């Protein structure tokens, strides 16, 4: 069976205030063309169809057109909700849409109820694990505790139990939206950390033939059988080195995997430039970036006059301007942003505690309280967004 694995469309998202709607439409054209040209048997979409729980009408219309075209192509599609989606909203009408061959899996309680497709070698069972917010699904899945690994393990135990009831020749595919250890993140994924832990081991997905992952935006193979398709478009400058692709997976009669990367259309290349303003404006080596979306980091010791206007003369698609003056780390004028770079909310809060106490940092009990507060706020924000 030939499977096209994609995820993280984030329909409705912009890039530094530049609308990506046309680029997203071009990607979906490319997806449908690939389905037809490469004789794909099934499409899997591993979450984050939309960029937010209540997407703009233009994004909903784009999604609707994509579903109609996939249904018209006669190729079954299985998709799950991600942490950016409202599972309840995305799942509206799932039963009716399923009759057209578009199978939406948004209910955690139904994770062990597969979509069963057929080829000349027998059945392939597709299990959809929507994004599992630990605090919200722990009781539903009867997990031992409210953590990512615990709830995913509980869901996968249900999947493996169902697989065991099926004919031995049945092959299995799991769709999941999660941060799996070994995956390389970028700046554009929403934090899903719980209790200081976000990643789960790939071994959670043992026992199935292929796991189609969503959430991380870089296309990558955690193992031969556990892969991220990545997002089809870049959504932050941290993705400047990404090759945006989909996975074309050939699932053999005995569960063997052959994988090929299918490149996605690039609306405009990205470039990260760094240096003094005069150098960036004169250096012939950066001429190849003049038509790229540019993030420029200026290192001038003193902020230049009208830096953005001057940059736009040479790089008309400059979208982001960052100042990092060349100063020694111990210089008291070193920017606050520089001191915070690479530090998460928990670390920043602990640094603040140490600062106001004159160097005496938080103890273990206080770190636990801080972690619990951040977890509570993040989960509460997620619940409020989903219930809007």
mmCIF file of C-alpha atoms in Angstrom:
data_model
loop_
_atom_site.group_PDB
_atom_site.id
_atom_site.type_symbol
_atom_site.label_atom_id
_atom_site.label_comp_id
_atom_site.label_asym_id
_atom_site.label_seq_id
_atom_site.Cartn_x
_atom_site.Cartn_y
_atom_site.Cartn_z
ATOM 1 C CA UNK A 1 0.000 0.000 0.000
ATOM 2 C CA UNK A 2 1.350 3.401 -0.966
ATOM 3 C CA UNK A 3 0.780 6.034 1.738
ATOM 4 C CA UNK A 4 1.397 9.778 1.527
ATOM 5 C CA UNK A 5 2.281 11.101 4.993
ATOM 6 C CA UNK A 6 1.853 14.804 5.684
ATOM 7 C CA UNK A 7 1.091 16.983 8.720
ATOM 8 C CA UNK A 8 1.192 20.461 10.238
ATOM 9 C CA UNK A 9 -0.554 22.364 7.467
ATOM 10 C CA UNK A 10 -1.368 25.194 9.916
ATOM 11 C CA UNK A 11 -3.954 26.637 7.540
ATOM 12 C CA UNK A 12 -4.537 30.287 8.326
ATOM 13 C CA UNK A 13 -1.047 30.971 9.611
ATOM 14 C CA UNK A 14 1.028 33.902 8.418
ATOM 15 C CA UNK A 15 4.791 34.375 8.315
ATOM 16 C CA UNK A 16 5.857 37.572 10.073
ATOM 17 C CA UNK A 17 2.551 39.172 9.038
ATOM 18 C CA UNK A 18 2.839 37.941 5.434
ATOM 19 C CA UNK A 19 -0.207 35.889 4.451
ATOM 20 C CA UNK A 20 0.629 32.330 3.436
ATOM 21 C CA UNK A 21 -2.832 31.486 2.129
ATOM 22 C CA UNK A 22 -1.717 31.378 -1.526
ATOM 23 C CA UNK A 23 1.321 29.274 -0.622
ATOM 24 C CA UNK A 24 -0.864 26.890 1.375
ATOM 25 C CA UNK A 25 -3.275 26.611 -1.565
ATOM 26 C CA UNK A 26 -0.315 25.856 -3.865
ATOM 27 C CA UNK A 27 0.846 23.158 -1.462
ATOM 28 C CA UNK A 28 -2.578 21.509 -1.420
ATOM 29 C CA UNK A 29 -2.612 21.615 -5.255
ATOM 30 C CA UNK A 30 0.749 19.853 -5.133
ATOM 31 C CA UNK A 31 -0.548 17.273 -2.645
ATOM 32 C CA UNK A 32 -3.529 16.381 -4.828
ATOM 33 C CA UNK A 33 -1.315 16.240 -7.932
ATOM 34 C CA UNK A 34 1.120 13.932 -6.103
ATOM 35 C CA UNK A 35 -1.751 11.673 -5.052
ATOM 36 C CA UNK A 36 -2.772 11.279 -8.695
ATOM 37 C CA UNK A 37 0.672 11.128 -10.305
ATOM 38 C CA UNK A 38 2.236 8.719 -7.812
ATOM 39 C CA UNK A 39 -0.852 6.507 -7.541
ATOM 40 C CA UNK A 40 -1.190 6.965 -3.793
ATOM 41 C CA UNK A 41 -3.533 4.544 -2.023
ATOM 42 C CA UNK A 42 -4.060 6.536 1.201
ATOM 43 C CA UNK A 43 -3.242 9.991 2.581
ATOM 44 C CA UNK A 44 -2.515 10.487 6.290
ATOM 45 C CA UNK A 45 -2.494 13.936 7.934
ATOM 46 C CA UNK A 46 -0.927 13.817 11.397
ATOM 47 C CA UNK A 47 -2.509 16.860 13.031
ATOM 48 C CA UNK A 48 -2.398 20.663 13.136
ATOM 49 C CA UNK A 49 -4.636 21.019 10.107
ATOM 50 C CA UNK A 50 -5.381 24.575 11.272
ATOM 51 C CA UNK A 51 -3.162 27.046 13.075
ATOM 52 C CA UNK A 52 -5.674 27.831 15.794
ATOM 53 C CA UNK A 53 -8.832 26.470 17.332
ATOM 54 C CA UNK A 54 -11.083 29.002 15.591
ATOM 55 C CA UNK A 55 -9.510 29.459 12.145
ATOM 56 C CA UNK A 56 -10.390 32.269 9.723
ATOM 57 C CA UNK A 57 -13.044 31.564 7.117
ATOM 58 C CA UNK A 58 -10.449 31.637 4.324
ATOM 59 C CA UNK A 59 -8.600 28.745 5.978
ATOM 60 C CA UNK A 60 -11.812 26.746 6.451
ATOM 61 C CA UNK A 61 -12.697 27.238 2.789
ATOM 62 C CA UNK A 62 -9.224 26.077 1.750
ATOM 63 C CA UNK A 63 -9.597 22.972 3.899
ATOM 64 C CA UNK A 64 -13.067 22.308 2.485
ATOM 65 C CA UNK A 65 -11.795 22.492 -1.104
ATOM 66 C CA UNK A 66 -8.933 20.125 -0.274
ATOM 67 C CA UNK A 67 -11.333 17.550 1.196
ATOM 68 C CA UNK A 68 -13.577 17.707 -1.872
ATOM 69 C CA UNK A 69 -10.627 17.167 -4.188
ATOM 70 C CA UNK A 70 -9.251 14.243 -2.188
ATOM 71 C CA UNK A 71 -12.698 12.656 -2.074
ATOM 72 C CA UNK A 72 -13.106 13.184 -5.816
ATOM 73 C CA UNK A 73 -9.761 11.476 -6.386
ATOM 74 C CA UNK A 74 -11.174 8.404 -4.668
ATOM 75 C CA UNK A 75 -8.191 8.138 -2.307
ATOM 76 C CA UNK A 76 -9.028 7.501 1.376
ATOM 77 C CA UNK A 77 -7.678 10.129 3.753
ATOM 78 C CA UNK A 78 -7.136 9.708 7.490
ATOM 79 C CA UNK A 79 -6.440 12.786 9.607
ATOM 80 C CA UNK A 80 -6.159 13.585 13.300
ATOM 81 C CA UNK A 81 -6.398 16.786 15.312
ATOM 82 C CA UNK A 82 -3.212 18.359 16.650
ATOM 83 C CA UNK A 83 -2.492 20.636 19.573
ATOM 84 C CA UNK A 84 -3.328 23.718 17.473
ATOM 85 C CA UNK A 85 -6.689 22.332 16.357
ATOM 86 C CA UNK A 86 -9.963 22.286 18.236
ATOM 87 C CA UNK A 87 -10.645 18.550 18.247
ATOM 88 C CA UNK A 88 -14.372 19.100 18.751
ATOM 89 C CA UNK A 89 -14.690 21.602 15.911
ATOM 90 C CA UNK A 90 -12.553 19.602 13.488
ATOM 91 C CA UNK A 91 -14.538 16.466 14.292
ATOM 92 C CA UNK A 92 -17.951 17.960 13.507
ATOM 93 C CA UNK A 93 -19.595 15.888 10.795
ATOM 94 C CA UNK A 94 -16.903 13.196 10.930
ATOM 95 C CA UNK A 95 -19.427 10.378 10.464
ATOM 96 C CA UNK A 96 -20.940 11.944 7.366
ATOM 97 C CA UNK A 97 -17.574 12.987 5.901
ATOM 98 C CA UNK A 98 -16.294 9.473 6.486
ATOM 99 C CA UNK A 99 -18.783 8.183 3.903
ATOM 100 C CA UNK A 100 -16.819 10.157 1.309
ATOM 101 C CA UNK A 101 -13.589 8.459 2.349
ATOM 102 C CA UNK A 102 -12.293 11.307 4.562
ATOM 103 C CA UNK A 103 -11.796 9.862 8.035
ATOM 104 C CA UNK A 104 -11.409 12.408 10.859
ATOM 105 C CA UNK A 105 -10.089 11.011 14.127
ATOM 106 C CA UNK A 106 -10.423 13.576 16.929
ATOM 107 C CA UNK A 107 -11.825 11.596 19.897
ATOM 108 C CA UNK A 108 -9.166 10.037 22.188
ATOM 109 C CA UNK A 109 -11.666 7.414 23.345
ATOM 110 C CA UNK A 110 -11.841 6.067 19.776
ATOM 111 C CA UNK A 111 -8.083 5.719 19.267
ATOM 112 C CA UNK A 112 -8.312 1.911 19.051
ATOM 113 C CA UNK A 113 -11.071 1.965 16.423
ATOM 114 C CA UNK A 114 -9.183 1.854 13.128
ATOM 115 C CA UNK A 115 -9.964 2.814 9.596
ATOM 116 C CA UNK A 116 -9.422 -0.481 7.760
ATOM 117 C CA UNK A 117 -8.301 -0.263 4.138
ATOM 118 C CA UNK A 118 -7.479 -3.085 1.743
ATOM 119 C CA UNK A 119 -4.908 -3.911 -0.912
ATOM 120 C CA UNK A 120 -3.966 -7.061 -2.754
ATOM 121 C CA UNK A 121 -2.099 -8.332 0.319
ATOM 122 C CA UNK A 122 -4.913 -7.895 2.827
ATOM 123 C CA UNK A 123 -5.967 -5.335 5.414
ATOM 124 C CA UNK A 124 -4.158 -2.256 6.694
ATOM 125 C CA UNK A 125 -5.557 -0.805 9.944
ATOM 126 C CA UNK A 126 -5.036 2.947 10.428
ATOM 127 C CA UNK A 127 -5.276 4.117 14.060
ATOM 128 C CA UNK A 128 -5.677 7.844 14.717
ATOM 129 C CA UNK A 129 -4.299 9.182 18.010
ATOM 130 C CA UNK A 130 -5.287 12.857 18.135
ATOM 131 C CA UNK A 131 -3.147 15.166 20.247
ATOM 132 C CA UNK A 132 -3.492 13.847 23.801
ATOM 133 C CA UNK A 133 -3.413 16.641 26.385
ATOM 134 C CA UNK A 134 -2.430 14.607 29.477
ATOM 135 C CA UNK A 135 -4.566 16.464 32.013
ATOM 136 C CA UNK A 136 -7.659 16.126 29.820
ATOM 137 C CA UNK A 137 -7.367 12.489 28.667
ATOM 138 C CA UNK A 138 -5.757 10.724 31.628
ATOM 139 C CA UNK A 139 -9.066 9.422 32.955
ATOM 140 C CA UNK A 140 -10.498 8.703 29.499
ATOM 141 C CA UNK A 141 -7.554 6.440 28.686
ATOM 142 C CA UNK A 142 -7.129 5.179 32.267
ATOM 143 C CA UNK A 143 -3.488 6.222 32.228
ATOM 144 C CA UNK A 144 -1.383 5.793 35.341
ATOM 145 C CA UNK A 145 -0.565 9.500 35.547
ATOM 146 C CA UNK A 146 -1.007 12.766 33.665
ATOM 147 C CA UNK A 147 2.126 12.813 31.511
ATOM 148 C CA UNK A 148 2.769 12.564 27.783
ATOM 149 C CA UNK A 149 4.454 9.180 27.953
ATOM 150 C CA UNK A 150 1.760 7.770 30.244
ATOM 151 C CA UNK A 151 -1.204 8.787 28.073
ATOM 152 C CA UNK A 152 0.459 7.787 24.812
ATOM 153 C CA UNK A 153 1.406 4.433 26.316
ATOM 154 C CA UNK A 154 -2.177 3.907 27.456
ATOM 155 C CA UNK A 155 -3.466 4.765 23.977
ATOM 156 C CA UNK A 156 -0.927 2.506 22.275
ATOM 157 C CA UNK A 157 -1.762 -0.358 24.646
ATOM 158 C CA UNK A 158 -5.327 -0.102 23.340
ATOM 159 C CA UNK A 159 -4.075 -0.058 19.758
ATOM 160 C CA UNK A 160 -1.852 -3.106 20.286
ATOM 161 C CA UNK A 161 -4.714 -4.947 21.952
ATOM 162 C CA UNK A 162 -6.928 -4.289 18.934
ATOM 163 C CA UNK A 163 -4.206 -5.337 16.470
ATOM 164 C CA UNK A 164 -3.879 -8.622 18.371
ATOM 165 C CA UNK A 165 -7.541 -9.446 17.651
ATOM 166 C CA UNK A 166 -7.133 -9.073 13.884
ATOM 167 C CA UNK A 167 -5.885 -11.583 11.308
ATOM 168 C CA UNK A 168 -2.142 -12.101 11.514
ATOM 169 C CA UNK A 169 -1.685 -10.666 8.016
ATOM 170 C CA UNK A 170 -3.146 -7.291 9.066
ATOM 171 C CA UNK A 171 -0.622 -4.458 8.843
ATOM 172 C CA UNK A 172 -0.938 -1.424 11.084
ATOM 173 C CA UNK A 173 -0.318 2.321 10.783
ATOM 174 C CA UNK A 174 -0.595 4.820 13.655
ATOM 175 C CA UNK A 175 -1.068 8.572 13.300
ATOM 176 C CA UNK A 176 0.063 10.569 16.338
ATOM 177 C CA UNK A 177 0.756 14.181 17.228
ATOM 178 C CA UNK A 178 3.547 14.294 19.805
ATOM 179 C CA UNK A 179 7.159 15.206 20.563
ATOM 180 C CA UNK A 180 9.150 11.977 20.266
ATOM 181 C CA UNK A 181 12.665 11.792 21.699
ATOM 182 C CA UNK A 182 15.274 12.056 18.979
ATOM 183 C CA UNK A 183 13.222 14.514 16.950
ATOM 184 C CA UNK A 184 14.733 17.918 16.162
ATOM 185 C CA UNK A 185 12.394 20.818 17.089
ATOM 186 C CA UNK A 186 12.249 24.364 15.723
ATOM 187 C CA UNK A 187 11.009 27.679 17.114
ATOM 188 C CA UNK A 188 7.589 27.463 15.459
ATOM 189 C CA UNK A 189 6.060 24.565 17.408
ATOM 190 C CA UNK A 190 3.868 25.386 20.389
ATOM 191 C CA UNK A 191 5.332 24.163 23.685
ATOM 192 C CA UNK A 192 3.592 21.039 25.013
ATOM 193 C CA UNK A 193 5.821 20.506 28.048
ATOM 194 C CA UNK A 194 4.145 18.928 31.074
ATOM 195 C CA UNK A 195 5.978 18.603 34.361
ATOM 196 C CA UNK A 196 9.203 19.649 32.695
ATOM 197 C CA UNK A 197 8.948 16.797 30.169
ATOM 198 C CA UNK A 198 7.747 17.072 26.572
ATOM 199 C CA UNK A 199 9.394 14.180 24.723
ATOM 200 C CA UNK A 200 8.349 10.528 24.769
ATOM 201 C CA UNK A 201 10.507 7.577 23.660
ATOM 202 C CA UNK A 202 9.981 6.125 20.200
ATOM 203 C CA UNK A 203 9.536 2.723 21.839
ATOM 204 C CA UNK A 204 6.018 3.845 22.845
ATOM 205 C CA UNK A 205 5.037 3.012 19.264
ATOM 206 C CA UNK A 206 6.529 -0.483 19.182
ATOM 207 C CA UNK A 207 4.307 -3.157 17.692
ATOM 208 C CA UNK A 208 2.985 -1.312 14.627
ATOM 209 C CA UNK A 209 4.383 -1.252 11.130
ATOM 210 C CA UNK A 210 4.519 2.514 10.635
ATOM 211 C CA UNK A 211 3.979 5.590 12.813
ATOM 212 C CA UNK A 212 3.132 8.824 10.986
ATOM 213 C CA UNK A 213 3.992 11.683 13.321
ATOM 214 C CA UNK A 214 3.033 15.328 13.413
ATOM 215 C CA UNK A 215 4.059 18.276 15.622
ATOM 216 C CA UNK A 216 7.733 18.865 14.777
ATOM 217 C CA UNK A 217 8.140 20.962 11.643
ATOM 218 C CA UNK A 218 11.292 19.349 10.270
ATOM 219 C CA UNK A 219 10.942 16.255 8.063
ATOM 220 C CA UNK A 220 12.911 13.496 9.798
ATOM 221 C CA UNK A 221 13.088 9.814 10.593
ATOM 222 C CA UNK A 222 13.280 9.047 14.311
ATOM 223 C CA UNK A 223 13.554 5.379 13.318
ATOM 224 C CA UNK A 224 12.844 3.636 10.024
ATOM 225 C CA UNK A 225 9.252 3.047 11.185
ATOM 226 C CA UNK A 226 8.680 6.286 13.129
ATOM 227 C CA UNK A 227 8.840 9.462 11.040
ATOM 228 C CA UNK A 228 7.836 13.122 11.028
ATOM 229 C CA UNK A 229 6.696 14.533 7.707
ATOM 230 C CA UNK A 230 7.277 18.068 8.988
ATOM 231 C CA UNK A 231 5.305 21.126 7.926
ATOM 232 C CA UNK A 232 4.927 21.759 4.184
ATOM 233 C CA UNK A 233 5.962 25.401 4.606
ATOM 234 C CA UNK A 234 8.428 27.201 6.842
ATOM 235 C CA UNK A 235 6.729 28.964 9.733
ATOM 236 C CA UNK A 236 9.796 30.500 11.424
ATOM 237 C CA UNK A 237 13.318 31.522 10.465
ATOM 238 C CA UNK A 238 14.593 28.659 12.608
ATOM 239 C CA UNK A 239 13.468 26.440 9.706
ATOM 240 C CA UNK A 240 15.873 28.097 7.259
ATOM 241 C CA UNK A 241 17.790 24.831 6.723
ATOM 242 C CA UNK A 242 14.697 22.611 6.430
ATOM 243 C CA UNK A 243 13.924 20.747 3.244
ATOM 244 C CA UNK A 244 10.125 20.783 3.213
ATOM 245 C CA UNK A 245 8.785 17.426 2.097
ATOM 246 C CA UNK A 246 6.146 14.735 2.502
ATOM 247 C CA UNK A 247 6.929 11.054 3.015
ATOM 248 C CA UNK A 248 5.826 8.617 0.325
ATOM 249 C CA UNK A 249 5.697 5.291 2.171
ATOM 250 C CA UNK A 250 5.395 1.940 0.449
ATOM 251 C CA UNK A 251 4.116 -0.575 2.989
ATOM 252 C CA UNK A 252 4.974 -4.077 1.821
ATOM 253 C CA UNK A 253 2.980 -7.282 2.172
ATOM 254 C CA UNK A 254 4.889 -8.254 5.333
ATOM 255 C CA UNK A 255 5.121 -4.753 6.805
ATOM 256 C CA UNK A 256 8.386 -3.728 5.157
ATOM 257 C CA UNK A 257 8.905 0.029 4.733
ATOM 258 C CA UNK A 258 10.293 1.908 1.741
ATOM 259 C CA UNK A 259 10.332 5.701 2.140
ATOM 260 C CA UNK A 260 10.826 8.527 -0.335
ATOM 261 C CA UNK A 261 10.772 12.268 0.303
ATOM 262 C CA UNK A 262 8.525 14.315 -1.984
ATOM 263 C CA UNK A 263 9.544 17.976 -2.071
ATOM 264 C CA UNK A 264 6.941 20.668 -1.421
ATOM 265 C CA UNK A 265 6.715 23.966 -3.363
ATOM 266 C CA UNK A 266 8.762 26.798 -1.838
ATOM 267 C CA UNK A 267 6.993 30.179 -2.087
ATOM 268 C CA UNK A 268 10.172 32.098 -1.308
ATOM 269 C CA UNK A 269 13.508 30.977 0.197
ATOM 270 C CA UNK A 270 14.548 32.058 3.702
ATOM 271 C CA UNK A 271 17.805 33.708 4.693
ATOM 272 C CA UNK A 272 19.324 34.600 8.030
ATOM 273 C CA UNK A 273 21.929 37.340 7.663
ATOM 274 C CA UNK A 274 24.226 38.588 10.401
ATOM 275 C CA UNK A 275 26.745 41.418 10.540
ATOM 276 C CA UNK A 276 27.146 45.158 10.573
ATOM 277 C CA UNK A 277 24.638 47.048 8.474
ATOM 278 C CA UNK A 278 27.181 48.554 6.051
ATOM 279 C CA UNK A 279 28.653 45.096 5.452
ATOM 280 C CA UNK A 280 25.264 43.570 4.694
ATOM 281 C CA UNK A 281 24.463 46.400 2.279
ATOM 282 C CA UNK A 282 27.750 46.066 0.368
ATOM 283 C CA UNK A 283 28.849 42.415 0.591
ATOM 284 C CA UNK A 284 28.496 40.726 -2.841
ATOM 285 C CA UNK A 285 28.439 37.293 -1.151
ATOM 286 C CA UNK A 286 24.880 37.871 0.085
ATOM 287 C CA UNK A 287 23.509 39.004 -3.281
ATOM 288 C CA UNK A 288 21.879 35.576 -3.729
ATOM 289 C CA UNK A 289 19.521 36.424 -0.825
ATOM 290 C CA UNK A 290 18.111 39.615 -2.336
ATOM 291 C CA UNK A 291 14.810 37.945 -3.265
ATOM 292 C CA UNK A 292 14.540 35.836 -0.073
ATOM 293 C CA UNK A 293 12.520 36.465 3.052
ATOM 294 C CA UNK A 294 15.252 37.840 5.297
ATOM 295 C CA UNK A 295 15.918 37.955 9.007
ATOM 296 C CA UNK A 296 18.774 40.381 9.575
ATOM 297 C CA UNK A 297 20.738 40.441 12.828
ATOM 298 C CA UNK A 298 22.741 43.650 13.128
ATOM 299 C CA UNK A 299 25.903 43.585 15.224
ATOM 300 C CA UNK A 300 26.788 47.283 15.024
ATOM 301 C CA UNK A 301 27.989 48.536 18.456
ATOM 302 C CA UNK A 302 25.642 51.518 18.051
ATOM 303 C CA UNK A 303 22.191 51.210 16.478
ATOM 304 C CA UNK A 304 22.368 52.573 12.913
ATOM 305 C CA UNK A 305 19.954 55.192 11.561
ATOM 306 C CA UNK A 306 16.894 53.829 9.708
ATOM 307 C CA UNK A 307 18.222 50.265 9.514
ATOM 308 C CA UNK A 308 15.038 48.654 8.172
ATOM 309 C CA UNK A 309 14.531 51.194 5.402
ATOM 310 C CA UNK A 310 18.152 50.783 4.311
ATOM 311 C CA UNK A 311 17.938 47.007 4.380
ATOM 312 C CA UNK A 312 14.752 47.056 2.323
ATOM 313 C CA UNK A 313 16.588 48.921 -0.451
ATOM 314 C CA UNK A 314 18.751 45.840 -1.033
ATOM 315 C CA UNK A 315 16.597 43.079 0.490
ATOM 316 C CA UNK A 316 13.002 44.136 -0.298
ATOM 317 C CA UNK A 317 11.541 41.100 1.499
ATOM 318 C CA UNK A 318 13.192 41.702 4.866
ATOM 319 C CA UNK A 319 10.702 40.647 7.535
ATOM 320 C CA UNK A 320 12.633 40.554 10.799
ATOM 321 C CA UNK A 321 15.264 42.831 12.280
ATOM 322 C CA UNK A 322 17.255 41.846 15.366
ATOM 323 C CA UNK A 323 19.907 43.870 17.204
ATOM 324 C CA UNK A 324 22.820 42.077 18.869
ATOM 325 C CA UNK A 325 25.598 44.649 19.377
ATOM 326 C CA UNK A 326 29.141 43.288 19.485
ATOM 327 C CA UNK A 327 29.865 43.429 23.197
ATOM 328 C CA UNK A 328 31.653 41.237 25.672
ATOM 329 C CA UNK A 329 29.304 38.900 27.615
ATOM 330 C CA UNK A 330 30.169 40.645 30.862
ATOM 331 C CA UNK A 331 29.305 44.059 29.445
ATOM 332 C CA UNK A 332 26.433 45.480 31.557
ATOM 333 C CA UNK A 333 24.831 46.765 28.362
ATOM 334 C CA UNK A 334 24.429 43.249 26.956
ATOM 335 C CA UNK A 335 20.779 42.955 26.011
ATOM 336 C CA UNK A 336 18.156 41.277 28.143
ATOM 337 C CA UNK A 337 17.182 39.168 25.145
ATOM 338 C CA UNK A 338 20.754 37.871 24.851
ATOM 339 C CA UNK A 339 20.774 36.815 28.493
ATOM 340 C CA UNK A 340 17.477 34.951 28.041
ATOM 341 C CA UNK A 341 18.277 33.232 24.747
ATOM 342 C CA UNK A 342 17.795 29.479 24.920
ATOM 343 C CA UNK A 343 16.157 29.564 28.364
ATOM 344 C CA UNK A 344 12.599 28.349 28.930
ATOM 345 C CA UNK A 345 9.977 29.913 31.230
ATOM 346 C CA UNK A 346 10.902 27.626 34.118
ATOM 347 C CA UNK A 347 14.584 28.565 33.944
ATOM 348 C CA UNK A 348 13.782 32.275 33.677
ATOM 349 C CA UNK A 349 11.525 32.083 36.734
ATOM 350 C CA UNK A 350 14.198 30.242 38.719
ATOM 351 C CA UNK A 351 16.771 32.869 37.674
ATOM 352 C CA UNK A 352 14.417 35.566 38.944
ATOM 353 C CA UNK A 353 14.093 33.816 42.312
ATOM 354 C CA UNK A 354 17.881 33.635 42.569
ATOM 355 C CA UNK A 355 18.185 37.320 41.595
ATOM 356 C CA UNK A 356 15.769 38.655 44.222
ATOM 357 C CA UNK A 357 17.361 36.453 46.891
ATOM 358 C CA UNK A 358 20.828 37.663 46.169
ATOM 359 C CA UNK A 359 21.982 34.435 44.577
ATOM 360 C CA UNK A 360 20.064 31.835 46.587
ATOM 361 C CA UNK A 361 18.061 29.891 44.013
ATOM 362 C CA UNK A 362 14.785 28.003 44.347
ATOM 363 C CA UNK A 363 14.841 24.693 46.196
ATOM 364 C CA UNK A 364 13.273 21.510 44.817
ATOM 365 C CA UNK A 365 9.883 22.144 46.399
ATOM 366 C CA UNK A 366 9.760 25.670 44.982
ATOM 367 C CA UNK A 367 10.810 24.425 41.527
ATOM 368 C CA UNK A 368 7.939 21.938 41.676
ATOM 369 C CA UNK A 369 5.495 24.733 42.542
ATOM 370 C CA UNK A 370 6.760 26.871 39.651
ATOM 371 C CA UNK A 371 6.539 23.952 37.225
ATOM 372 C CA UNK A 372 3.000 23.191 38.372
ATOM 373 C CA UNK A 373 1.978 26.825 37.863
ATOM 374 C CA UNK A 374 3.304 26.901 34.304
ATOM 375 C CA UNK A 375 1.620 23.581 33.520
ATOM 376 C CA UNK A 376 -1.687 24.821 34.942
ATOM 377 C CA UNK A 377 -1.630 28.021 32.886
ATOM 378 C CA UNK A 378 -0.700 26.194 29.679
ATOM 379 C CA UNK A 379 -3.424 23.548 30.104
ATOM 380 C CA UNK A 380 -5.999 26.176 31.115
ATOM 381 C CA UNK A 381 -5.185 28.235 28.018
ATOM 382 C CA UNK A 382 -5.601 25.128 25.882
ATOM 383 C CA UNK A 383 -8.955 24.265 27.412
ATOM 384 C CA UNK A 384 -10.235 27.823 26.965
ATOM 385 C CA UNK A 385 -9.163 27.850 23.302
ATOM 386 C CA UNK A 386 -10.741 24.485 22.521
ATOM 387 C CA UNK A 387 -14.017 25.491 24.189
ATOM 388 C CA UNK A 388 -14.351 28.821 22.387
#
